[in-house]
Amino acid sequence: MRTSKFFKTGLLLFVASLGLISCGDDDKEPEIVVDPVSENVEYYIEGKVVADNAALDGVSVTAGEATATTDENGQYSLTVKDKKTYTVSFAKKGYRTVSDASVEIANNATNRSLVTLNVTMSKEGVAVAVDTESDKVITEKGEGETEDALTILTIPAGAVSTATDVTLTPYLEAVATDVTPGSKEEAIPMTNIAISSSQDASLNQDVTLSVANASSSDYYFDEVEVYEKTNARAIGDWKKYADAAFDKATNSYIAAIKKGSSLNKDYSIRVKSEKNVSETKNDEILKEDSYSNAGNMSATTYDIPYTAKLGWEISASGLDEGALSLVKAAIAAQEGGSEGVYTVNKIFTAHVSGDYILYFSCKAKYVEKEYTFSIAGKKVTVKVKHYLGVEFVYTNQSSSMHGGGSIG
């Protein structure tokens, strides 16, 4: 009888101890991660560099301490740590250096978000010796090299005050994409021209500057103006200088650089336009998913591969090829780089709390625009969709709250 009593008492104690052990496991607290990505705060500047409408590799790209080199597709990627405006430079031997491009990581940017900056670079022009007694025809390719030249400077005998070497270099400024919503009228650059002289040579008479039309002579912009740069070091510091006239015989826009002007000057050939810009949108989901760490009390990491869209594309239904090529050239000068949407592959690494589920959404940011031009007496309107970058929305949610959760 006594043995049976002791046995029963021991059995009860054993069962009770099992219950205590079981409750201890169930009550283990999950390891909580306050912010799934806070341990590594970084942002990305991505883009593409082109020259003559083709990808340009081997370009050194710098933003502060961040550096990169463009690949065979002309693409580059910079990783930065702070929310601020960055000055980005692009350099390659034989090409005009772009030293004043800028891009902003906005104050409301989410961690690991991506912004884009596309750039067009130009080859340095070939210097031509100019004297005071001879006529000279100068292009970016050298003296008299007019075939397929974009710009031509015609200097008559006696026009310069002293012998000098003159270089003509067409280029585009790397300006930030216009995302200010609303409608506006503005003259947008088709090309800029840097005229540089080895001597301080002023003009004794007018000289002629010609810029080739980007289509056949049947298609041309009706309203073209010339601007001059008032501050050589400041981007965007231009004022109107003169009107340009289309010359059908040479299929070019022609303007006079006036007597008394310096040959060390930058000019911009601009076409009048009406532009309508939408609000910035982020309703295009590139990837949306979840990762469950339910039942595991320890925090873990999870890699989210995604593909970002960058670049821009034109929608121009009903527009014939001649007008379209003209419009594309003007819009490329405004939007940066060349037409076309391209992709970059990235990985978003997140920390997931214990017994939690991570919900995430990768969204493309973009803006839509309408450009209207007057071409050979007719109004032409095209639409542009420009991808600006990528933003993430993410949240850690306790598995006990799980109900097919989602994020906006």
CSV table of C-alpha atoms in Angstrom, one decimal, residues 1-8:
chain,number,residue,atom,x,y,z
A,1,MET,CA,0.0,0.0,0.0
A,2,ARG,CA,2.8,2.4,1.0
A,3,THR,CA,4.7,1.6,-2.2
A,4,SER,CA,1.6,2.4,-4.3
A,5,LYS,CA,1.2,5.7,-2.6
A,6,PHE,CA,4.8,6.8,-3.2
A,7,PHE,CA,4.5,5.7,-6.8
A,8,LYS,CA,1.4,7.8,-7.4
